[in-house]
Amino acid sequence: MNIVVCVKYVPDAQSDRSFESDFTTDREAVDGLLSELDEYAVEAALALNEAGEGGEVTVLTMGPEDAADAIKKGLQMGADKGVHVLDEAIAGSDAVATSLVLAEAIRKVGPVDLVITGLASTDGAMSVVPAMLAERLGLPQVTFASELTVEGGVARIRRDGDTASETIEASLPAVVSVTDQINEPRYPSFKGIMAAKKKPVQTWGLGDLGVDASLVGLAAAWTTVEGVQARPPRAAGEVVTDEGQGGQALAQFLASRKFV
Amino acid sequence: MAEVLVLVDHVDGTVRKTTAELLTAAARLGEPSAVFVGAGFETAQAALAQHGAVKVYRVDDPAVVDHLVAPTAEVLAHLVGQVSPAAVLLPSSPEGKEIAARLAIKTESGLVTDAVDVQPGEGGGVRTVQSVFAGSYTVTTSVTKGSPIVTVKPNSIPVVEAPAAAAQETLTVPLSEQATAAKIVERKEKAASGRPQLTEAAIVVSGGRGTGGDFGPVEAFADALGAAVGASRAAVDAGWYPHANQVGQTGVQVSPQLYIAAGISGAIQHRAGMQTSKTIVAINKDPEAPIFELVDYGIVGDLFQVLPQATQEIQARKG
């Protein structure tokens, strides 16, 4: 199958992430990497094609120059080619504009059977781009998959909610998002790392996609961030060492706060 | 006064607490109109009336229920076109966010997800507050484009009772072929645990690596407090507790009045799911565990000693 995996280059969640003066995410101050949750999407695509009749896995990202690292990681894992949408006008794009650019890039890649994404980015964490892509591309969505199989042109997933577990089917082509329960992403092998250097990566600007620059970027966003505030550090609480009465002390604390 | 649409979150008519929160928020922005999709309207109507729904749009077309989010998005888009609401509010569940996402594109409206507060904007529109980067920042956003669409995190809005008519208006919306392309072919309801839903619970007790796989003391303590039970990613990955109970970035995000972490170190992945809790308590053997940076009250000790003793003491106090 021909599969496009949408990936995002994000600031490392282990670092102290912050904002620029225009309230966009600061993508310079801390090191970036392929969003951890997108590794599951890359793995899912590779596993499908290894088990099936083959086809190409394309890793697609949009973002600044450094975002090429996210593509590189996908190629090292085993994807066949990369597409990087790189254009200064994109900076500050919200999910709406992101989905517009990605949808046009997917169209340009050519006929695809599946578009696979992670369940959320680890920075914006909205989980809305897969549904927006499905809407824009006119495709069915089968999202938050904890299991994914494709047979006879039908994608079938298991989606675990808080009150029920559902099996959902849709004919290809479809948009699929996968959770971190679906697989165990592989580490790139030495061979994979060497092979990745020879794999094709195309860099496209908005002009290549036919996207009007006025529709993307911070100024085009349909929402306006008015302010960003660091959460005040929580007042230091009381920490005691259990010397045999810790449980009673805990019950006493909860009673004093009216929880008992 | 303009209508504000609220998508009702329910299981066969039993309305979830998030809906009361959304109706309360809707009343700040205009006149709350509930949108009820599925079976069980008769059960739901009283709860919707109690929390201020002036009108209830009712859709019981089975085609809407048997398919994933796309048909509900079409129903809401139809209503947005019909009544030009001041805002559309949805729960911040996976379904709620995806319906909101499709609706935003369909109606060219601004979208904010995971809001913890919703107020009228100064120059019209809606102003929201979100908690981002694992709860380390608070972001204030205004949404003015189109009919602002906001998904609201559970436990964020204090519920106000406001009796209203909840007058029903049955709605038939022709669905596109595309809307029914993804079909739910099987649904297995989860066995009820008898405990509150994790996202709605006022108290959550979670266990982590420190349980060593034995959640007995965590569950007993939770039951003494009437709490929901959560688990860290480490405990879920080890197969000790179901993924549906995972609190953290890749699980459920909770914001209860009281959060108790037992045997959880407090990695960023976990903090992203609980940092906005009002009161935080931790029990951990390691005095250097990062979770202690967040606590209102912490005990350095063995959860297998502390929790059973606390459970006993609470039961004794309750008589």
Coordinates of C-alpha atoms in Angstrom, one line a residue:
Chain A
M1 CA 0.0 0.0 0.0
N2 CA 1.0 3.6 -0.4
I3 CA 1.0 5.1 3.0
V4 CA 1.7 8.7 4.1
V5 CA 2.7 9.1 7.7
C6 CA 2.4 12.6 9.1
V7 CA 5.0 13.4 11.7
K8 CA 5.9 16.4 13.8
Y9 CA 9.1 17.8 15.0
V10 CA 8.5 19.0 18.6
P11 CA 10.5 20.5 21.4
D12 CA 11.7 17.8 23.8
A13 CA 9.0 17.3 26.5
Q14 CA 11.7 16.6 29.0
S15 CA 13.1 20.1 28.7
D16 CA 11.6 23.4 30.0
R17 CA 9.4 24.3 27.0
S18 CA 8.4 27.9 26.6
F19 CA 6.9 30.5 24.3
E20 CA 8.2 33.3 21.9
S21 CA 7.2 36.9 22.5
D22 CA 4.4 36.4 19.9
F23 CA 3.1 33.5 22.0
T24 CA 4.0 30.9 19.5
T25 CA 5.9 27.8 20.7
D26 CA 9.6 28.5 21.1
R27 CA 11.2 25.9 18.8
E28 CA 14.8 27.2 19.2
A29 CA 15.4 27.2 22.9
V30 CA 15.2 23.5 23.5
D31 CA 16.3 20.6 21.4
G32 CA 13.7 19.1 19.1
L33 CA 13.0 15.6 18.0
L34 CA 10.4 13.4 16.2
S35 CA 7.3 13.5 18.5
E36 CA 7.5 10.3 20.5
L37 CA 3.9 9.4 19.6
D38 CA 4.6 9.6 15.9
E39 CA 7.0 6.7 16.1
Y40 CA 4.0 4.4 16.6
A41 CA 2.5 5.7 13.4
V42 CA 5.7 5.1 11.4
E43 CA 6.0 1.6 12.9
A44 CA 2.3 0.8 12.1
A45 CA 2.9 1.8 8.4
L46 CA 6.1 -0.2 8.1
A47 CA 4.5 -3.3 9.7
L48 CA 1.5 -3.1 7.3
N49 CA 3.7 -3.0 4.2
E50 CA 6.1 -5.7 5.5
A51 CA 3.2 -8.0 6.1
G52 CA 1.4 -7.2 2.9
E53 CA 2.1 -6.7 -0.8
G54 CA 4.5 -3.8 -0.2
G55 CA 4.2 -0.3 -1.5
E56 CA 5.8 3.0 -0.4
V57 CA 5.8 4.6 3.0
T58 CA 6.3 8.4 2.8
V59 CA 7.1 10.4 5.9
L60 CA 5.6 13.9 5.7
T61 CA 6.3 16.9 7.9
M62 CA 5.9 20.6 7.9
G63 CA 8.1 22.8 10.0
P64 CA 11.4 24.7 10.1
E65 CA 14.7 23.4 8.7
D66 CA 15.4 21.4 11.8
A67 CA 12.2 19.4 11.2
A68 CA 14.2 17.5 8.6
D69 CA 15.5 15.5 11.6
A70 CA 12.0 14.1 12.2
I71 CA 11.9 12.8 8.5
K72 CA 15.4 11.4 8.9
K73 CA 14.3 9.4 12.0
G74 CA 11.4 8.0 10.0
L75 CA 13.7 7.0 7.1
Q76 CA 16.1 5.4 9.5
M77 CA 13.3 3.3 10.9
G78 CA 12.6 2.1 7.4
A79 CA 10.3 4.5 5.5
D80 CA 11.0 4.8 1.8
K81 CA 10.9 8.6 1.2
G82 CA 10.4 11.9 2.8
V83 CA 8.5 15.1 2.1
H84 CA 9.3 18.3 4.0
V85 CA 7.0 21.3 3.6
L86 CA 9.3 24.2 4.4
D87 CA 8.2 27.8 4.0
E88 CA 8.7 30.8 6.2
A89 CA 5.0 31.8 5.9
I90 CA 4.0 28.6 7.8
A91 CA 5.5 29.7 11.1
G92 CA 2.8 30.1 13.8
S93 CA 0.2 28.1 11.9
D94 CA -2.6 26.7 14.0
A95 CA -4.2 23.2 13.5
V96 CA -6.6 24.5 10.9
A97 CA -3.8 25.8 8.7
T98 CA -1.6 22.8 9.4
S99 CA -4.3 20.5 8.2
L100 CA -4.7 22.6 5.0
V101 CA -1.0 22.4 4.2
L102 CA -0.7 18.6 5.0
A103 CA -3.9 17.8 3.0
E104 CA -2.4 19.6 -0.1
A105 CA 0.9 17.8 0.4
I106 CA -0.8 14.4 0.6
R107 CA -2.7 15.2 -2.6
K108 CA 0.6 16.0 -4.3
V109 CA 2.3 12.8 -3.1
G110 CA -0.2 11.0 -5.2
P111 CA -2.8 8.3 -4.7
V112 CA -2.5 7.0 -1.2
D113 CA -4.3 4.1 0.5
L114 CA -3.7 5.2 4.1
V115 CA -2.8 8.4 5.9
I116 CA -1.4 7.4 9.4
T117 CA -0.7 9.8 12.3
G118 CA 0.0 9.6 16.0
L119 CA -2.7 10.2 18.5
A120 CA -1.5 13.7 19.3
S121 CA 1.6 15.8 19.1
T122 CA 3.5 16.1 22.4
D123 CA 3.5 19.9 22.2
G124 CA 0.1 21.2 20.9
A125 CA -1.5 18.0 22.0
M126 CA -4.9 18.9 20.5
S127 CA -5.5 15.5 18.6
V128 CA -7.5 17.3 16.0
V129 CA -5.4 17.3 12.9
P130 CA -6.3 13.7 11.8
A131 CA -10.0 14.6 11.9
M132 CA -9.3 17.8 10.0
L133 CA -7.3 16.0 7.4
A134 CA -10.2 13.5 6.9
E135 CA -12.6 16.4 6.5
R136 CA -10.4 18.2 4.0
L137 CA -9.6 15.1 2.0
G138 CA -13.1 13.8 2.1
L139 CA -11.9 10.5 3.6
P140 CA -13.3 8.4 6.4
Q141 CA -11.4 8.5 9.7
V142 CA -10.7 5.5 11.9
T143 CA -8.8 7.1 14.8
F144 CA -7.2 6.3 18.2
A145 CA -6.5 2.8 16.9
S146 CA -5.1 0.3 19.5
E147 CA -5.2 -2.3 16.8
L148 CA -5.1 -1.9 13.0
T149 CA -5.5 -4.5 10.2
V150 CA -6.2 -4.0 6.5
E151 CA -7.9 -6.7 4.5
G152 CA -9.7 -6.6 1.2
G153 CA -9.4 -2.8 0.9
V154 CA -11.0 -2.3 4.4
A155 CA -9.2 -0.8 7.4
R156 CA -10.4 -2.2 10.7
I157 CA -9.4 -0.8 14.0
R158 CA -10.1 -1.2 17.7
R159 CA -10.8 2.0 19.6
D160 CA -10.8 1.8 23.4
G161 CA -13.0 4.5 25.0
D162 CA -13.7 4.9 28.7
T163 CA -17.0 3.1 28.6
A164 CA -16.7 0.8 25.6
S165 CA -14.3 -0.8 23.2
E166 CA -15.4 -0.4 19.6
T167 CA -14.4 -2.1 16.3
I168 CA -14.6 0.4 13.4
E169 CA -14.3 -0.3 9.7
A170 CA -13.8 2.0 6.7
S171 CA -12.9 1.4 3.1
L172 CA -9.6 2.7 1.8
P173 CA -8.4 5.3 1.4
A174 CA -8.8 6.4 5.0
V175 CA -7.1 8.5 7.7
V176 CA -6.0 6.4 10.7
S177 CA -4.5 7.7 14.0
V178 CA -2.8 5.2 16.3
T179 CA -2.2 5.2 20.0
D180 CA 0.9 4.1 21.9
Q181 CA -0.8 0.8 22.6
I182 CA -0.7 -0.4 19.0
N183 CA 3.0 -1.6 18.8
E184 CA 6.5 -1.2 20.0
P185 CA 8.4 1.1 17.6
R186 CA 11.7 -0.3 16.4
Y187 CA 15.0 1.4 16.9
P188 CA 16.8 2.3 13.7
S189 CA 19.5 -0.4 12.9
F190 CA 22.9 0.6 11.7
K191 CA 21.9 -0.6 8.3
G192 CA 18.8 1.5 8.5
I193 CA 20.8 4.6 9.5
M194 CA 23.2 4.1 6.5
A195 CA 20.4 3.4 4.1
A196 CA 18.5 6.5 5.1
K197 CA 21.2 8.7 3.8
K198 CA 20.4 7.6 0.2
K199 CA 16.6 7.8 0.5
P200 CA 14.9 10.7 -1.4
V201 CA 13.6 13.7 0.5
Q202 CA 11.7 16.4 -1.3
T203 CA 11.3 19.9 0.0
W204 CA 8.2 21.7 -1.1
G205 CA 7.2 25.3 -0.5
L206 CA 3.6 26.6 -0.3
G207 CA 3.9 27.6 -4.0
D208 CA 4.5 23.9 -4.9
L209 CA 1.3 23.0 -3.1
G210 CA -0.8 25.8 -4.6
V211 CA -1.6 27.1 -1.1
D212 CA -2.1 30.8 -0.7
A213 CA 0.3 32.1 2.0
S214 CA -2.4 34.3 3.4
L215 CA -4.2 31.2 4.6
V216 CA -1.4 30.0 6.9
G217 CA 0.8 31.3 9.6
L218 CA 0.2 33.2 12.8
A219 CA -1.8 36.0 11.2
A220 CA -4.2 33.6 9.5
A221 CA -5.1 31.7 12.7
W222 CA -8.8 31.6 13.6
T223 CA -8.0 32.0 17.2
T224 CA -5.8 34.7 18.9
V225 CA -3.6 34.0 21.9
E226 CA -4.0 37.1 24.2
G227 CA -1.6 36.0 26.9
V228 CA 0.6 33.3 28.2
Q229 CA 1.6 32.9 31.8
A230 CA 3.9 30.5 33.5
R231 CA 1.9 28.6 36.1
P232 CA 3.0 29.8 39.5
P233 CA 5.0 27.1 41.2
R234 CA 2.8 25.2 43.7
A235 CA 3.4 26.4 47.2
A236 CA 5.8 23.9 48.8
G237 CA 3.7 21.3 50.6
E238 CA 4.4 19.5 53.8
V239 CA 6.4 16.3 53.2
V240 CA 6.8 13.9 56.2
T241 CA 8.6 10.6 56.7
D242 CA 6.5 7.7 57.8
E243 CA 7.7 6.4 61.1
G244 CA 4.8 4.1 61.7
Q245 CA 2.0 6.6 61.9
G246 CA 2.1 7.8 58.3
G247 CA -1.3 6.4 57.4
Q248 CA -3.0 8.1 60.3
A249 CA -1.3 11.3 59.5
L250 CA -2.6 11.0 55.9
A251 CA -6.1 10.4 57.1
Q252 CA -5.8 13.4 59.4
F253 CA -4.6 15.6 56.5
L254 CA -7.5 14.5 54.3
A255 CA -10.0 15.1 57.2
S256 CA -8.6 18.6 57.7
R257 CA -9.3 19.4 54.0
K258 CA -12.8 17.9 54.4
F259 CA -12.2 15.0 52.0
V260 CA -13.2 12.5 54.7
Chain B
M1 CA -30.0 36.4 23.2
A2 CA -28.1 34.1 20.8
E3 CA -28.2 30.4 21.4
V4 CA -25.2 28.4 22.6
L5 CA -25.1 24.8 21.4
V6 CA -24.0 22.1 23.9
L7 CA -23.3 18.6 22.7
V8 CA -24.7 16.2 25.3
D9 CA -22.4 13.5 26.5
H10 CA -24.4 10.5 27.6
V11 CA -24.6 6.8 27.8
D12 CA -28.1 5.7 26.7
G13 CA -29.6 8.8 28.2
T14 CA -27.7 8.9 31.4
V15 CA -26.2 12.3 31.1
R16 CA -22.6 12.7 32.2
K17 CA -21.4 15.4 34.6
T18 CA -19.5 17.1 31.9
T19 CA -22.7 18.1 30.2
A20 CA -23.9 20.0 33.3
E21 CA -20.6 21.8 33.3
L22 CA -21.0 22.7 29.6
L23 CA -24.5 24.0 30.2
T24 CA -23.3 26.1 33.1
A25 CA -20.5 27.6 30.8
A26 CA -23.0 28.1 28.0
A27 CA -25.3 30.2 30.1
R28 CA -22.4 32.7 30.5
L29 CA -22.3 33.2 26.7
G30 CA -26.0 33.1 25.7
E31 CA -29.0 30.9 25.9
P32 CA -28.1 27.2 26.3
S33 CA -29.5 24.8 23.7
A34 CA -28.6 21.1 24.2
V35 CA -28.0 18.8 21.2
F36 CA -28.9 15.3 22.1
V37 CA -27.8 12.5 19.7
G38 CA -28.9 8.9 20.2
A39 CA -31.3 6.9 22.3
G40 CA -32.6 7.7 25.8
F41 CA -33.9 11.2 25.4
E42 CA -36.6 10.7 28.0
T43 CA -34.0 9.8 30.6
A44 CA -31.9 12.7 29.8
Q45 CA -34.5 15.5 29.5
A46 CA -34.8 16.1 33.3
A47 CA -31.0 16.4 33.8
L48 CA -30.8 18.9 30.9
A49 CA -33.7 20.9 32.2
Q50 CA -32.1 21.1 35.7
H51 CA -28.9 22.7 34.3
G52 CA -30.4 25.3 32.1
A53 CA -31.1 23.8 28.7
V54 CA -33.8 26.1 27.3
K55 CA -34.1 24.0 24.2
V56 CA -33.0 20.4 23.3
Y57 CA -32.4 19.5 19.6
R58 CA -33.0 15.8 19.4
V59 CA -31.5 13.5 16.8
D60 CA -32.3 9.8 17.1
D61 CA -31.4 8.7 13.5
P62 CA -29.5 5.4 14.1
A63 CA -27.2 6.3 11.3
V64 CA -25.7 9.0 13.4
V65 CA -25.1 6.7 16.3
D66 CA -23.6 3.7 14.4
H67 CA -20.9 5.8 12.9
L68 CA -17.9 7.6 14.2
V69 CA -17.7 11.3 14.7
A70 CA -18.5 12.5 11.1
P71 CA -22.3 12.4 11.2
T72 CA -22.5 14.3 14.5
A73 CA -20.3 16.9 13.0
E74 CA -22.7 17.2 10.1
V75 CA -25.7 17.5 12.5
L76 CA -23.9 20.3 14.4
A77 CA -22.8 22.1 11.2
H78 CA -26.5 22.0 10.1
L79 CA -27.5 23.6 13.4
V80 CA -24.8 26.2 13.2
G81 CA -26.0 27.2 9.8
Q82 CA -29.6 27.4 11.1
V83 CA -29.2 29.3 14.3
S84 CA -25.8 31.0 14.1
P85 CA -25.0 30.2 17.7
A86 CA -22.7 32.4 19.9
A87 CA -20.6 29.4 20.5
V88 CA -20.6 25.6 20.3
L89 CA -19.4 23.7 23.4
L90 CA -18.3 20.1 23.5
P91 CA -16.7 17.8 26.0
S92 CA -12.9 17.3 25.7
S93 CA -13.2 13.6 25.1
P94 CA -11.5 12.0 22.0
E95 CA -14.9 12.0 20.2
G96 CA -15.7 15.6 21.3
K97 CA -12.4 16.9 20.0
E98 CA -12.7 15.2 16.7
I99 CA -16.3 16.3 16.2
A100 CA -15.1 19.8 17.0
A101 CA -12.2 19.5 14.5
R102 CA -14.5 18.6 11.6
L103 CA -17.0 21.2 12.6
A104 CA -14.3 23.9 12.7
I105 CA -13.4 23.1 9.1
K106 CA -17.0 22.8 7.9
T107 CA -18.1 26.1 9.4
E108 CA -14.8 28.0 9.2
S109 CA -14.9 28.7 12.9
G110 CA -12.1 29.1 15.4
L111 CA -11.4 26.1 17.7
V112 CA -10.0 25.8 21.1
T113 CA -9.5 22.4 22.8
D114 CA -9.1 21.4 26.4
A115 CA -10.3 24.7 27.8
V116 CA -10.4 24.9 31.6
D117 CA -12.4 28.2 31.6
V118 CA -14.8 29.8 29.1
Q119 CA -16.0 33.4 29.4
P120 CA -17.6 36.0 27.0
G121 CA -14.9 37.9 25.1
E122 CA -14.7 41.7 25.6
G123 CA -15.4 42.6 22.0
G124 CA -17.7 39.6 21.3
G125 CA -16.7 36.1 20.7
V126 CA -15.4 33.8 23.5
R127 CA -12.4 33.9 25.7
T128 CA -10.9 30.7 26.9
V129 CA -8.2 29.6 29.3
Q130 CA -6.1 26.5 28.7
S131 CA -3.4 24.7 30.6
V132 CA -0.5 23.7 28.3
F133 CA 3.0 22.0 28.3
A134 CA 2.0 19.5 31.0
G135 CA 0.3 22.2 33.0
S136 CA 3.4 24.5 33.2
Y137 CA 1.7 27.4 31.3
T138 CA -1.7 29.0 31.2
V139 CA -2.8 30.4 27.9
T140 CA -5.6 32.9 27.3
T141 CA -7.1 32.8 23.8
S142 CA -9.9 34.7 22.1
V143 CA -12.0 33.1 19.4
T144 CA -13.9 35.5 17.2
K145 CA -14.0 33.7 13.8
G146 CA -17.3 32.1 12.9
S147 CA -19.2 30.4 15.7
P148 CA -16.5 29.8 18.3
I149 CA -16.0 26.1 19.0
V150 CA -14.6 25.1 22.4
T151 CA -14.0 21.7 23.9
V152 CA -14.0 21.9 27.7
K153 CA -12.1 19.7 30.1
P154 CA -14.2 17.8 32.7
N155 CA -14.1 19.1 36.2
S156 CA -13.2 22.6 35.1
I157 CA -16.5 24.5 35.5
P158 CA -18.4 24.6 38.9
V159 CA -21.9 23.4 38.0
V160 CA -24.8 25.8 38.7
E161 CA -28.4 24.6 38.8
A162 CA -30.6 26.7 36.6
P163 CA -34.0 25.1 35.9
A164 CA -35.2 25.6 32.3
A165 CA -37.7 24.2 30.0
A166 CA -35.6 21.8 27.9
A167 CA -38.2 22.0 25.2
Q168 CA -37.6 19.3 22.6
E169 CA -37.2 20.0 18.9
T170 CA -36.8 16.9 16.8
L171 CA -34.3 17.3 14.1
T172 CA -33.7 15.3 10.9
V173 CA -30.5 16.0 9.1
P174 CA -29.8 14.3 5.8
L175 CA -26.3 12.8 6.1
S176 CA -23.8 12.7 3.3
E177 CA -22.4 9.4 2.0
Q178 CA -19.0 10.5 3.4
A179 CA -20.4 10.9 6.9
T180 CA -21.2 7.2 7.2
A181 CA -18.0 5.9 5.6
A182 CA -16.5 4.8 8.9
K183 CA -18.9 2.3 10.6
I184 CA -18.9 1.0 14.1
V185 CA -19.3 -2.7 13.5
E186 CA -19.0 -3.9 17.1
R187 CA -19.2 -2.3 20.5
K188 CA -18.3 -4.0 23.8
E189 CA -19.4 -2.1 26.8
K190 CA -16.8 -2.2 29.6
A191 CA -17.8 -4.0 32.8
A192 CA -18.8 -1.3 35.4
S193 CA -16.2 -1.1 38.2
G194 CA -18.7 0.5 40.6
R195 CA -16.2 3.4 41.0
P196 CA -16.7 6.9 39.5
Q197 CA -15.5 7.7 36.0
L198 CA -11.9 8.7 36.0
T199 CA -12.4 12.0 34.2
E200 CA -15.3 13.1 36.4
A201 CA -14.3 11.9 39.8
A202 CA -13.8 14.4 42.6
I203 CA -11.0 12.2 44.0
V204 CA -8.6 10.0 42.1
V205 CA -6.1 7.5 43.7
S206 CA -3.4 6.3 41.3
G207 CA -0.8 3.6 41.6
G208 CA 2.5 3.2 39.8
R209 CA 5.7 1.2 39.7
G210 CA 5.8 1.2 43.5
T211 CA 2.8 -1.1 43.7
G212 CA 4.9 -3.9 42.3
G213 CA 1.7 -5.0 40.5
D214 CA -0.5 -5.3 43.6
F215 CA -3.2 -2.6 43.3
G216 CA -5.1 -4.0 46.3
P217 CA -4.1 -1.3 48.8
V218 CA -4.7 1.4 46.1
E219 CA -8.2 0.1 45.4
A220 CA -9.2 -0.3 49.0
F221 CA -8.0 3.2 49.8
A222 CA -9.9 4.6 46.8
D223 CA -13.1 2.8 47.9
A224 CA -12.8 4.2 51.4
L225 CA -12.7 7.7 49.8
G226 CA -15.3 7.0 47.0
A227 CA -12.5 7.7 44.5
A228 CA -11.7 6.6 41.0
V229 CA -8.6 4.5 40.4
G230 CA -5.8 5.5 38.0
A231 CA -2.5 4.1 37.1
S232 CA 0.9 5.4 35.8
R233 CA 2.2 4.5 32.3
A234 CA 4.8 2.3 34.0
A235 CA 2.1 0.3 35.8
V236 CA 0.0 0.0 32.6
D237 CA 3.0 -1.0 30.4
A238 CA 3.8 -3.7 32.9
G239 CA 0.3 -5.1 32.4
W240 CA -0.7 -4.4 36.0
Y241 CA -3.7 -2.2 35.3
P242 CA -5.9 -1.5 32.2
H243 CA -4.9 1.2 29.8
A244 CA -8.2 2.9 30.1
N245 CA -7.1 3.9 33.6
Q246 CA -3.8 5.4 32.6
V247 CA -3.4 8.9 33.8
G248 CA -0.9 11.0 31.8
Q249 CA -0.2 12.5 28.4
T250 CA -1.0 9.3 26.5
G251 CA -3.9 8.4 28.7
V252 CA -6.5 10.3 30.5
Q253 CA -6.0 13.9 31.8
V254 CA -7.7 14.4 35.1
S255 CA -8.3 17.5 37.2
P256 CA -10.0 16.3 40.4
Q257 CA -10.4 18.1 43.7
L258 CA -7.9 15.6 45.2
Y259 CA -5.3 13.5 43.5
I260 CA -3.3 10.9 45.4
A261 CA -0.3 9.3 43.7
A262 CA 1.0 6.1 45.4
G263 CA 4.3 4.7 44.2
I264 CA 4.5 7.1 41.3
S265 CA 7.7 9.0 40.7
G266 CA 6.1 11.9 38.8
A267 CA 7.7 11.8 35.3
I268 CA 6.6 14.5 32.9
Q269 CA 4.4 12.0 31.1
H270 CA 2.4 11.5 34.3
R271 CA 2.4 15.2 35.4
A272 CA 0.8 16.1 32.0
G273 CA -2.2 14.1 33.1
M274 CA -2.7 15.4 36.7
Q275 CA -0.8 18.6 37.3
T276 CA -4.0 20.8 37.4
S277 CA -5.5 18.8 40.2
K278 CA -6.6 21.1 43.1
T279 CA -5.0 19.2 46.0
I280 CA -2.1 16.7 45.4
V281 CA -0.9 14.1 47.8
A282 CA 1.9 11.6 47.2
I283 CA 3.2 8.5 48.9
N284 CA 6.6 7.3 47.7
K285 CA 9.6 5.5 49.2
D286 CA 12.1 7.8 47.4
P287 CA 12.4 11.2 49.1
E288 CA 13.9 12.6 45.8
A289 CA 10.9 11.6 43.6
P290 CA 9.9 14.6 41.5
I291 CA 6.2 14.1 42.4
F292 CA 7.1 15.6 45.9
E293 CA 7.7 19.0 44.1
L294 CA 4.0 19.1 43.3
V295 CA 2.4 18.0 46.5
D296 CA 0.3 19.7 49.1
Y297 CA 1.1 16.8 51.4
G298 CA 3.6 14.0 50.9
I299 CA 4.6 11.0 52.8
V300 CA 8.0 9.4 52.3
G301 CA 7.2 5.8 53.1
D302 CA 6.0 2.4 51.9
L303 CA 2.5 2.5 50.4
F304 CA 1.9 -1.0 51.6
Q305 CA 2.2 0.4 55.2
V306 CA 0.7 3.8 54.7
L307 CA -2.4 3.1 52.6
P308 CA -3.9 0.3 54.7
Q309 CA -3.4 2.3 57.8
A310 CA -5.0 5.3 56.3
T311 CA -7.9 3.2 54.9
Q312 CA -8.5 1.8 58.4
E313 CA -8.4 5.3 60.0
I314 CA -10.8 6.7 57.4
Q315 CA -13.2 3.8 57.9
A316 CA -13.0 4.3 61.7
R317 CA -13.7 8.1 61.3
K318 CA -16.7 7.3 59.1
G319 CA -18.0 4.9 61.8

